């Protein structure tokens, strides 16, 4: 039946699952097992020879992983998807599958702090070098490509400065030189943006964020061509960073309401951004849904919704940031984003603390910057809390 479904919410609810053939259970059972038995020795050999579908050992696959992988592949329009133990495991697995010693990467200057650490501190130890570029202007890309460049890596919108990169324009330039484009689609989700349809070769997610949506799971996903995802599966199996059945089951449950949650979070994000843009205590609001965003036209073209994350620069500098963050009551002072509850954080204090100052400057990560991840609460309550905290 799932093959006949087209609508996003129907896909999210039905793809990858149906009543359990053994018990009739409407929700998928949790396959809390490390290993799977075969009826005969020959059938195990058939499985190993890839002549039979199935499962052998949870590090290599589990029915609860398959549910999530099928849903995210359908949503992203990918041939295949792989579930791993975190967003960082997804980034590390994809780049390890793609690169060998001597290879080169180009990355958008403004990326999640953990991703920056992997690219800037860890990969060079294995002979993989990254050039960080401001990809808001795609024309800078061609000159940065080398014969050894394997991929362009970008987040759009980026974390935390909500900068955009033109996926179609970047893919065109990269593909001319045989370079792949990998997009971290965590902030937009496939509800608001579908990078593969715009020309990207692979999409990554921190499933911890909007896809799960309830701040109770850490997970990551890689979606793309069957060939690339199989190469990533091979790496993930060797590195061992796979998920577990219960977290995969929770993620599958969270995914069913992604469309509804994003609708509300797009609405709340827009309303909070518009409110803060008018507030006297705020110097600047960074949100792709505001006409004042320098890349508003690109946002309108490339995204179908602006999401629930925005960043603001406060008048009064770091002291004003401390006051604001200490006064909020409804917003949790916590890192992470994309969950049903609203969260708030100062990027220089935590997520981007270990990004060197010159790269913080390149990414617009200043001490007066506050990142706000709006949840699904009632907008009047959110605005009232911001109002009292900024008063
Ligand atoms: C854009 C982005 N990508 C990747 C990650 C890493 O994800 P995880 O924390 O699930 O490892 C994060 C985490 O905040 C993120 O914001």
Short mmCIF file of C-alpha atoms and ligand atoms in Angstrom, two decimals:
data_model
loop_
_atom_site.label_atom_id
_atom_site.label_comp_id
_atom_site.label_asym_id
_atom_site.label_seq_id
_atom_site.Cartn_x
_atom_site.Cartn_y
_atom_site.Cartn_z
CA UNK A 1 0.00 0.00 0.00
CA UNK A 2 2.84 2.40 0.90
CA UNK A 3 3.96 2.50 -2.77
CA UNK A 4 0.66 4.23 -3.67
CA UNK A 5 1.12 6.97 -1.06
CA UNK A 6 2.27 10.41 -2.13
CA UNK A 7 1.44 12.80 0.71
CA UNK A 8 4.14 13.55 3.25
CA UNK A 9 2.09 12.73 6.34
CA UNK A 10 0.78 9.46 4.84
CA UNK A 11 4.35 8.46 3.96
CA UNK A 12 5.55 9.29 7.47
CA UNK A 13 2.84 7.19 9.10
CA UNK A 14 2.83 4.16 6.78
CA UNK A 15 6.14 3.64 4.98
CA UNK A 16 8.28 0.82 6.36
CA UNK A 17 5.61 -0.67 8.60
CA UNK A 18 2.22 -2.35 8.73
CA UNK A 19 0.40 -4.68 11.14
CA UNK A 20 2.83 -7.26 12.50
CA UNK A 21 2.31 -10.54 10.57
CA UNK A 22 2.73 -12.67 13.72
CA UNK A 23 0.59 -10.81 16.28
CA UNK A 24 -1.35 -8.17 14.32
CA UNK A 25 0.28 -5.48 16.48
CA UNK A 26 -0.53 -2.12 14.84
CA UNK A 27 2.76 -0.58 15.94
CA UNK A 28 6.06 -2.32 15.15
CA UNK A 29 7.29 -4.63 17.93
CA UNK A 30 10.61 -3.66 19.51
CA UNK A 31 13.19 -6.20 18.36
CA UNK A 32 15.29 -5.99 21.52
CA UNK A 33 17.79 -8.63 20.46
CA UNK A 34 21.47 -8.65 19.60
CA UNK A 35 21.27 -11.65 17.26
CA UNK A 36 18.81 -13.46 14.95
CA UNK A 37 18.46 -17.26 14.48
CA UNK A 38 18.12 -18.96 11.07
CA UNK A 39 15.90 -22.02 10.47
CA UNK A 40 18.73 -23.93 8.73
CA UNK A 41 22.45 -23.61 8.16
CA UNK A 42 21.78 -23.23 4.43
CA UNK A 43 19.48 -20.24 5.00
CA UNK A 44 22.23 -18.49 6.98
CA UNK A 45 24.60 -19.12 4.05
CA UNK A 46 21.95 -17.72 1.65
CA UNK A 47 21.70 -14.59 3.79
CA UNK A 48 25.48 -14.20 3.85
CA UNK A 49 25.58 -14.64 0.05
CA UNK A 50 22.95 -11.88 -0.23
CA UNK A 51 20.45 -14.31 -1.75
CA UNK A 52 18.01 -13.81 1.09
CA UNK A 53 16.84 -10.68 2.90
CA UNK A 54 16.83 -10.62 6.69
CA UNK A 55 18.83 -9.89 9.79
CA UNK A 56 21.75 -11.65 11.46
CA UNK A 57 23.15 -9.33 14.17
CA UNK A 58 21.91 -5.92 15.37
CA UNK A 59 25.18 -4.09 14.66
CA UNK A 60 24.57 -5.03 11.01
CA UNK A 61 20.83 -4.31 10.95
CA UNK A 62 17.59 -4.65 12.91
CA UNK A 63 13.91 -4.48 11.81
CA UNK A 64 13.44 -1.31 13.90
CA UNK A 65 16.28 0.34 11.94
CA UNK A 66 14.61 -0.65 8.65
CA UNK A 67 11.37 1.18 9.56
CA UNK A 68 13.23 4.47 10.10
CA UNK A 69 15.49 4.02 7.06
CA UNK A 70 12.48 3.41 4.78
CA UNK A 71 10.65 6.50 6.04
CA UNK A 72 13.64 8.85 5.70
CA UNK A 73 14.58 7.45 2.24
CA UNK A 74 10.99 8.07 1.06
CA UNK A 75 10.97 11.58 2.47
CA UNK A 76 14.33 12.61 1.04
CA UNK A 77 13.62 10.93 -2.33
CA UNK A 78 16.71 8.72 -1.81
CA UNK A 79 17.36 5.20 -3.10
CA UNK A 80 18.56 4.13 0.31
CA UNK A 81 19.12 5.34 3.86
CA UNK A 82 21.31 4.21 6.76
CA UNK A 83 20.57 4.75 10.45
CA UNK A 84 23.60 5.25 12.73
CA UNK A 85 24.19 6.10 16.39
CA UNK A 86 24.33 9.92 16.14
CA UNK A 87 24.43 12.85 13.76
CA UNK A 88 28.20 12.95 14.24
CA UNK A 89 28.41 9.24 13.39
CA UNK A 90 26.52 10.05 10.17
CA UNK A 91 28.98 12.85 9.26
CA UNK A 92 32.05 10.76 10.18
CA UNK A 93 30.77 7.63 8.41
CA UNK A 94 29.88 9.47 5.20
CA UNK A 95 33.23 11.29 5.03
CA UNK A 96 35.19 8.12 5.89
CA UNK A 97 33.34 6.25 3.12
CA UNK A 98 34.19 9.01 0.66
CA UNK A 99 37.77 10.02 1.51
CA UNK A 100 41.20 8.42 1.66
CA UNK A 101 44.50 9.87 2.81
CA UNK A 102 45.55 12.71 0.47
CA UNK A 103 41.97 13.76 -0.30
CA UNK A 104 40.55 17.25 0.15
CA UNK A 105 37.15 18.62 1.20
CA UNK A 106 35.53 22.03 0.92
CA UNK A 107 33.14 22.97 3.75
CA UNK A 108 30.78 25.86 4.39
CA UNK A 109 32.54 28.02 7.03
CA UNK A 110 29.51 28.02 9.32
CA UNK A 111 28.88 24.42 10.45
CA UNK A 112 27.91 22.69 13.70
CA UNK A 113 30.84 22.84 16.21
CA UNK A 114 31.21 19.04 16.34
CA UNK A 115 31.41 18.81 12.56
CA UNK A 116 33.97 21.63 12.56
CA UNK A 117 36.08 19.66 15.08
CA UNK A 118 35.93 16.52 12.92
CA UNK A 119 36.95 18.41 9.77
CA UNK A 120 39.49 20.74 11.36
CA UNK A 121 41.09 18.61 14.12
CA UNK A 122 40.53 14.91 13.43
CA UNK A 123 40.45 14.26 9.67
CA UNK A 124 43.86 15.94 9.08
CA UNK A 125 45.39 13.19 11.28
CA UNK A 126 44.29 10.75 8.57
CA UNK A 127 45.55 12.93 5.71
CA UNK A 128 42.23 14.56 4.77
CA UNK A 129 42.38 18.35 4.57
CA UNK A 130 39.41 20.76 4.54
CA UNK A 131 39.20 24.28 3.11
CA UNK A 132 36.53 26.38 4.86
CA UNK A 133 34.75 28.77 2.51
CA UNK A 134 31.90 31.23 2.78
CA UNK A 135 29.61 29.37 0.40
CA UNK A 136 26.92 32.05 0.51
CA UNK A 137 28.66 33.12 -2.67
CA UNK A 138 28.90 29.94 -4.80
CA UNK A 139 31.24 31.64 -7.28
CA UNK A 140 34.09 31.26 -4.74
CA UNK A 141 33.85 27.48 -5.01
CA UNK A 142 35.44 26.76 -8.41
CA UNK A 143 38.81 28.29 -7.40
CA UNK A 144 38.91 26.21 -4.18
CA UNK A 145 38.47 22.85 -5.91
CA UNK A 146 41.59 20.72 -6.36
CA UNK A 147 42.19 17.50 -8.31
CA UNK A 148 42.01 15.75 -4.91
CA UNK A 149 38.72 17.37 -3.79
CA UNK A 150 36.18 14.64 -3.06
CA UNK A 151 33.19 16.59 -1.71
CA UNK A 152 31.65 19.92 -0.84
CA UNK A 153 30.11 19.72 2.62
CA UNK A 154 27.46 22.17 3.72
CA UNK A 155 24.69 22.94 6.17
CA UNK A 156 21.85 25.08 4.91
CA UNK A 157 20.48 26.77 6.94
CA UNK A 158 23.71 26.70 8.93
CA UNK A 159 24.16 26.31 12.65
CA UNK A 160 24.02 28.87 14.32
CA UNK A 161 24.04 31.80 11.89
CA UNK A 162 21.19 30.57 9.66
CA UNK A 163 23.21 31.25 6.53
CA UNK A 164 22.08 29.58 3.34
CA UNK A 165 23.96 27.95 0.50
CA UNK A 166 22.45 27.61 -2.97
CA UNK A 167 22.40 23.80 -3.31
CA UNK A 168 21.58 23.75 -7.04
CA UNK A 169 24.27 26.31 -7.94
CA UNK A 170 26.90 24.56 -5.79
CA UNK A 171 26.00 21.12 -7.20
CA UNK A 172 26.38 22.43 -10.74
CA UNK A 173 29.88 23.81 -10.07
CA UNK A 174 31.01 20.76 -8.03
CA UNK A 175 29.67 18.20 -10.52
CA UNK A 176 31.58 19.85 -13.38
CA UNK A 177 34.75 18.72 -11.55
CA UNK A 178 33.34 15.34 -10.50
CA UNK A 179 33.03 16.47 -6.87
CA UNK A 180 30.12 15.25 -4.71
CA UNK A 181 27.87 17.53 -2.67
CA UNK A 182 26.85 16.45 0.83
CA UNK A 183 24.17 18.45 2.64
CA UNK A 184 23.43 18.32 6.36
CA UNK A 185 19.65 18.82 6.23
CA UNK A 186 19.13 18.75 10.02
CA UNK A 187 17.80 22.33 10.33
CA UNK A 188 15.40 22.25 7.36
CA UNK A 189 14.29 18.58 7.43
CA UNK A 190 12.85 17.04 4.24
CA UNK A 191 9.58 18.81 5.10
CA UNK A 192 11.15 22.20 4.31
CA UNK A 193 13.92 21.29 1.86
CA UNK A 194 14.85 18.30 -0.31
CA UNK A 195 18.54 18.59 -1.21
CA UNK A 196 18.67 15.51 -3.49
CA UNK A 197 15.99 17.01 -5.75
CA UNK A 198 18.14 20.17 -5.91
CA UNK A 199 21.20 18.22 -7.11
CA UNK A 200 22.97 17.10 -3.90
CA UNK A 201 24.47 13.59 -3.85
CA UNK A 202 23.83 12.72 -0.22
CA UNK A 203 21.88 14.06 2.74
CA UNK A 204 22.83 13.75 6.40
CA UNK A 205 20.76 14.25 9.54
CA UNK A 206 21.17 14.52 13.21
CA UNK A 207 18.04 12.41 13.85
CA UNK A 208 18.36 13.68 17.42
CA UNK A 209 16.71 16.91 16.33
CA UNK A 210 13.47 17.40 14.33
CA UNK A 211 13.21 13.85 12.94
CA UNK A 212 12.80 12.40 16.43
CA UNK A 213 11.49 15.64 17.87
CA UNK A 214 11.22 14.76 21.57
CA UNK A 215 14.74 15.21 23.05
CA UNK A 216 14.89 11.55 24.07
CA UNK A 217 17.05 9.92 21.37
CA UNK A 218 20.49 10.52 19.84
CA UNK A 219 20.68 9.18 16.26
CA UNK A 220 21.95 10.00 12.77
CA UNK A 221 21.04 9.21 9.17
CA UNK A 222 22.67 9.13 5.76
CA UNK A 223 20.48 9.11 2.62
CA UNK A 224 21.52 8.95 -1.03
CA UNK A 225 22.22 6.54 -3.87
CA UNK A 226 22.19 2.82 -3.08
CA UNK A 227 25.88 2.66 -4.00
CA UNK A 228 26.92 5.43 -1.60
CA UNK A 229 24.72 4.25 1.28
CA UNK A 230 26.04 0.69 0.93
CA UNK A 231 29.60 2.05 1.09
CA UNK A 232 28.57 3.93 4.26
CA UNK A 233 26.99 0.74 5.72
CA UNK A 234 30.27 -1.06 5.21
CA UNK A 235 32.16 1.70 7.09
CA UNK A 236 29.54 1.90 9.87
CA UNK A 237 29.69 -1.86 10.42
CA UNK A 238 33.46 -1.73 10.67
CA UNK A 239 33.49 1.29 12.99
CA UNK A 240 30.60 -0.17 15.01
CA UNK A 241 28.62 3.05 15.55
CA UNK A 242 25.17 1.62 14.94
CA UNK A 243 22.01 2.42 16.98
CA UNK A 244 19.89 0.11 19.19
CA UNK A 245 16.37 -1.24 18.73
CA UNK A 246 14.58 0.85 21.36
CA UNK A 247 16.01 4.19 20.22
CA UNK A 248 15.20 3.27 16.60
CA UNK A 249 11.64 2.43 17.66
CA UNK A 250 11.30 5.81 19.45
CA UNK A 251 12.68 7.58 16.37
CA UNK A 252 10.19 5.73 14.14
CA UNK A 253 7.40 6.86 16.44
CA UNK A 254 8.62 10.46 16.49
CA UNK A 255 8.90 10.55 12.70
CA UNK A 256 5.16 9.93 12.28
CA UNK A 257 4.37 13.45 13.51
CA UNK A 258 7.27 15.23 11.78
CA UNK A 259 4.96 16.89 9.24
CA UNK A 260 2.57 18.18 11.90
CA UNK A 261 5.37 19.34 14.17
CA UNK A 262 7.18 21.16 11.36
CA UNK A 263 3.97 22.94 10.36
CA UNK A 264 3.66 24.28 13.90
CA UNK A 265 7.40 24.99 14.29
CA UNK A 266 7.52 26.87 10.96
CA UNK A 267 4.58 28.96 12.19
CA UNK A 268 6.05 29.57 15.66
CA UNK A 269 9.55 30.28 14.23
CA UNK A 270 8.13 32.91 11.87
CA UNK A 271 6.02 34.54 14.61
CA UNK A 272 8.91 34.68 17.12
CA UNK A 273 11.28 36.05 14.43
CA UNK A 274 8.79 38.78 13.47
CA UNK A 275 8.19 39.67 17.12
CA UNK A 276 11.91 39.90 17.94
CA UNK A 277 12.66 41.88 14.76
CA UNK A 278 10.40 44.63 16.16
CA UNK A 279 11.85 44.50 19.70
CA UNK A 280 13.98 47.42 20.87
CA UNK A 281 16.44 45.16 22.77
CA UNK A 282 17.34 43.17 19.63
CA UNK A 283 19.99 44.40 17.18
CA UNK A 284 19.46 41.73 14.49
CA UNK A 285 17.35 38.64 13.82
CA UNK A 286 18.80 35.89 11.63
CA UNK A 287 15.93 33.85 10.16
CA UNK A 288 15.44 32.80 6.53
CA UNK A 289 11.70 33.58 6.68
CA UNK A 290 12.28 37.33 7.24
CA UNK A 291 12.54 39.58 4.17
CA UNK A 292 15.49 41.26 5.98
CA UNK A 293 17.53 38.01 5.67
CA UNK A 294 20.21 38.73 3.02
CA UNK A 295 19.33 35.45 1.26
CA UNK A 296 15.54 35.71 1.54
CA UNK A 297 15.06 35.20 -2.22
CA UNK A 298 17.11 31.97 -2.09
CA UNK A 299 15.12 30.79 0.95
CA UNK A 300 11.89 31.33 -0.96
CA UNK A 301 13.23 29.37 -3.93
CA UNK A 302 14.94 26.51 -2.11
CA UNK A 303 12.81 25.98 1.02
CA UNK A 304 9.10 25.45 1.54
CA UNK A 305 9.19 26.54 5.19
CA UNK A 306 11.71 28.42 7.34
CA UNK A 307 11.89 26.13 10.37
CA UNK A 308 11.89 26.69 14.10
CA UNK A 309 15.47 27.87 14.68
CA UNK A 310 16.53 31.52 14.65
CA UNK A 311 19.44 33.45 16.08
CA UNK A 312 19.43 36.99 17.42
CA UNK A 313 22.10 39.55 18.27
CA UNK A 314 21.30 41.40 21.48
CA UNK A 315 21.97 45.07 22.06
CA UNK A 316 24.15 45.38 25.17
CA UNK A 317 26.53 42.51 24.35
CA UNK A 318 27.34 39.49 26.55
CA UNK A 319 25.95 41.06 29.77
CA UNK A 320 22.56 41.46 28.07
CA UNK A 321 22.82 37.84 26.87
CA UNK A 322 23.38 36.58 30.45
CA UNK A 323 20.41 38.63 31.70
CA UNK A 324 18.12 37.38 28.90
CA UNK A 325 19.10 33.72 29.23
CA UNK A 326 18.83 33.77 33.02
CA UNK A 327 15.35 35.29 32.91
CA UNK A 328 13.56 33.00 30.43
CA UNK A 329 11.18 30.58 32.14
CA UNK A 330 9.51 28.56 29.37
CA UNK A 331 12.61 28.23 27.15
CA UNK A 332 15.04 25.62 28.45
CA UNK A 333 18.68 26.79 28.73
CA UNK A 334 20.02 23.83 26.78
CA UNK A 335 21.92 22.91 23.65
CA UNK A 336 20.12 20.94 20.90
CA UNK A 337 17.07 21.93 18.90
CA UNK A 338 14.16 20.56 16.91
CA UNK A 339 12.18 19.18 19.81
CA UNK A 340 8.63 19.90 20.96
CA UNK A 341 9.93 22.11 23.80
CA UNK A 342 11.60 25.48 23.16
CA UNK A 343 15.31 25.76 23.94
CA UNK A 344 17.75 28.66 24.04
CA UNK A 345 21.56 28.83 24.09
CA UNK A 346 24.53 31.14 23.53
CA UNK A 347 26.65 29.40 20.83
CA UNK A 348 30.03 30.79 22.06
CA UNK A 349 29.33 29.39 25.55
CA UNK A 350 28.75 25.78 24.51
CA UNK A 351 28.17 24.36 21.03
CA UNK A 352 30.78 26.52 19.27
CA UNK A 353 33.04 27.09 22.30
CA UNK A 354 35.98 25.17 20.85
CA UNK A 355 35.81 26.63 17.34
CA UNK A 356 38.95 28.84 17.03
CA UNK A 357 38.26 32.61 17.12
CA UNK A 358 39.13 33.20 13.44
CA UNK A 359 36.58 30.57 12.37
CA UNK A 360 34.00 31.94 14.86
CA UNK A 361 34.48 35.33 13.19
CA UNK A 362 34.08 33.79 9.73
CA UNK A 363 30.84 32.11 10.81
CA UNK A 364 29.44 35.27 12.46
CA UNK A 365 29.52 33.55 15.88
CA UNK A 366 29.87 36.49 18.26
CA UNK A 367 29.31 36.73 22.07
CA UNK A 368 26.08 38.71 21.55
CA UNK A 369 24.56 35.86 19.49
CA UNK A 370 21.74 33.77 20.99
CA UNK A 371 20.24 30.74 19.24
CA UNK A 372 16.56 30.08 19.86
CA UNK A 373 14.96 26.75 18.93
CA UNK A 374 11.22 27.24 19.03
CA UNK A 375 9.03 24.28 20.01
CA UNK A 376 5.34 23.56 19.51
CA UNK A 377 4.02 25.48 22.55
CA UNK A 378 1.32 28.12 22.11
CA UNK A 379 2.79 31.20 20.51
CA UNK A 380 1.23 33.62 23.04
CA UNK A 381 3.02 31.81 25.88
CA UNK A 382 6.35 31.90 24.02
CA UNK A 383 6.07 35.62 23.25
CA UNK A 384 5.00 36.42 26.82
CA UNK A 385 8.11 34.63 28.14
CA UNK A 386 10.42 36.45 25.71
CA UNK A 387 8.73 39.76 26.55
CA UNK A 388 9.32 39.42 30.31
CA UNK A 389 12.89 38.15 29.81
CA UNK A 390 13.80 41.12 27.60
CA UNK A 391 11.95 43.75 29.67
C1 LIG B 1 23.41 20.71 12.07
C2 LIG B 1 23.89 19.60 12.94
N1 LIG B 1 24.49 18.53 12.38
C3 LIG B 1 24.95 17.51 13.13
C4 LIG B 1 24.85 17.52 14.50
C5 LIG B 1 25.40 16.36 15.30
O1 LIG B 1 24.33 15.55 15.72
P1 LIG B 1 24.36 14.59 17.00
O2 LIG B 1 24.36 15.49 18.20
O3 LIG B 1 23.10 13.80 16.84
O4 LIG B 1 25.59 13.77 16.92
C6 LIG B 1 24.22 18.60 15.13
C7 LIG B 1 24.08 18.62 16.59
O5 LIG B 1 23.67 19.60 17.18
C8 LIG B 1 23.73 19.67 14.33
O6 LIG B 1 23.13 20.74 14.87
#
